[in-house]
XYZ file of C-alpha atoms in Angstrom:
120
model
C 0.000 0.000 0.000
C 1.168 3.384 -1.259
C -0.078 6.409 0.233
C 0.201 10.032 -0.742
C -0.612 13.609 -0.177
C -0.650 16.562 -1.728
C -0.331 20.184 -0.465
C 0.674 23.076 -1.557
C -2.757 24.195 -3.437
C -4.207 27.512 -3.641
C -5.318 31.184 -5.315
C -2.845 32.291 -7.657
C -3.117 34.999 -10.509
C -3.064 34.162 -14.140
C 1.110 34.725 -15.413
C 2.010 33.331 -11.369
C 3.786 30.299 -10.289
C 3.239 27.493 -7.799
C 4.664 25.151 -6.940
C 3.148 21.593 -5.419
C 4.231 18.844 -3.143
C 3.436 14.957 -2.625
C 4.379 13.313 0.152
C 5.005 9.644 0.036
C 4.682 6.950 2.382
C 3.699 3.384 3.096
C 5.393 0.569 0.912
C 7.280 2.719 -1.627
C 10.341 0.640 -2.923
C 10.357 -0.924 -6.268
C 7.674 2.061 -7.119
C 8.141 2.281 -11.077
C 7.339 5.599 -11.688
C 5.514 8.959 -9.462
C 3.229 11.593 -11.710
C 0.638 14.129 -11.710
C -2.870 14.452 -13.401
C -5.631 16.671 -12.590
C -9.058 17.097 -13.333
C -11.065 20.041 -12.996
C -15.277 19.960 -13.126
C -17.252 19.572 -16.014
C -14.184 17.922 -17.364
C -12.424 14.883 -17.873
C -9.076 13.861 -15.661
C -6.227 15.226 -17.916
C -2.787 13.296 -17.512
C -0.436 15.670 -16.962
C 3.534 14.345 -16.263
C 5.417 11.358 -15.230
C 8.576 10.319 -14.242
C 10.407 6.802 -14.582
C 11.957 5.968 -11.574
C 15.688 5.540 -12.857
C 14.493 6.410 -16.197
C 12.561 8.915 -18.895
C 10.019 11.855 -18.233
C 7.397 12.597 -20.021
C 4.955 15.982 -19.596
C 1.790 16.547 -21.772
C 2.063 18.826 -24.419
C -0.862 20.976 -22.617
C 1.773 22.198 -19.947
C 4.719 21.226 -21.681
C 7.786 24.014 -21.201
C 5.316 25.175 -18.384
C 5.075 22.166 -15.744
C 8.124 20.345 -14.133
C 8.286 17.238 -12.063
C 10.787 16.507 -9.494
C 11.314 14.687 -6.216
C 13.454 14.667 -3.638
C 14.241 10.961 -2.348
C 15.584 11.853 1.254
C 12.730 13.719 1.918
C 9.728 11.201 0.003
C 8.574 14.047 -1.361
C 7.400 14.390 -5.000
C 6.885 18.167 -6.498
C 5.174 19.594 -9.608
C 6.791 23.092 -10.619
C 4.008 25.309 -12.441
C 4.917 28.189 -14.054
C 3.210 31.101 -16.317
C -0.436 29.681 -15.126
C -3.499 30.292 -16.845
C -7.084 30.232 -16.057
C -7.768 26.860 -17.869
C -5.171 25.637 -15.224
C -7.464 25.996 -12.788
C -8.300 22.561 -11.403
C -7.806 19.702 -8.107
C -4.391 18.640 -8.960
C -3.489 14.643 -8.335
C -0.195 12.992 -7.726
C 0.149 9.117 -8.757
C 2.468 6.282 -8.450
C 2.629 3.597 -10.697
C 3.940 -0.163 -9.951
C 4.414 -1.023 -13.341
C 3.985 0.140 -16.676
C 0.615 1.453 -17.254
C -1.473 2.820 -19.880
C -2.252 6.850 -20.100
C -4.643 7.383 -17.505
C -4.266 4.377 -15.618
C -2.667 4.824 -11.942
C -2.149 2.590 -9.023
C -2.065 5.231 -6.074
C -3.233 8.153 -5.792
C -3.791 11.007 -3.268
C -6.522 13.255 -2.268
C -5.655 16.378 -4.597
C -5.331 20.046 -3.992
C -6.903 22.391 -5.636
C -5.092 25.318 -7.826
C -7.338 28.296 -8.802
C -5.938 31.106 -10.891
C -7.472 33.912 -11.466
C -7.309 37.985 -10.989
């Protein structure tokens, strides 16, 4: 069992920058790879980025150049970098873990959410 939380959520204006944070906890070795998604009402969950443990990452082209995943392994803390936000941003953001290879929008744990709003 996996478990994870997110934080970090809150009113920012559009052209601002936030950043998120996932903490992780429970049996996390062997974890194949930690992401984000989000989904925001009236709307379908929207995959956002993932990163191979020990390998690639990959970021939808929606927040491509905009969006950066990291972690930080001493701390089991995953974090989701958002810069130059827009209103279409707004949404309850998600972090994910994956055991094993999965399909797009297919995810093995995930946590609560936090919710980003941007607007003026």
């Amino acid at each position: 069992q996996v478990q994870l939380a997110e934080s970090g959520g809150g009113l920012v204006q559009p052209g601002g920058s936030l950043r998120l944070s996932c903490a992780v906890s429970g049996s996390i070795s062997g974890i194949y790879a930690l992401g984000w998604y989000r989904h925001a009402p009236g709307k379908q969950r929207e995959w956002l980025t993932a990163e191979q443990i020990g390998g690639d990452t990959f970021t939808a082209n929606s927040v491509k150049g905009r969006f950066t995943i990291s972690r930080d392994n001493d701390k089991n803390t995953q974090y989701l970098q958002m810069n130059s936000l827009k209103p279409e941003d707004t949404a309850v953001y998600y972090c994910y873990c994956n055991r094993a290879p999965r399909i797009g929008g297919m995810y093995d744990y995930w946590g609560q959410g936090t919710q980003v709003t941007v607007s003026s």
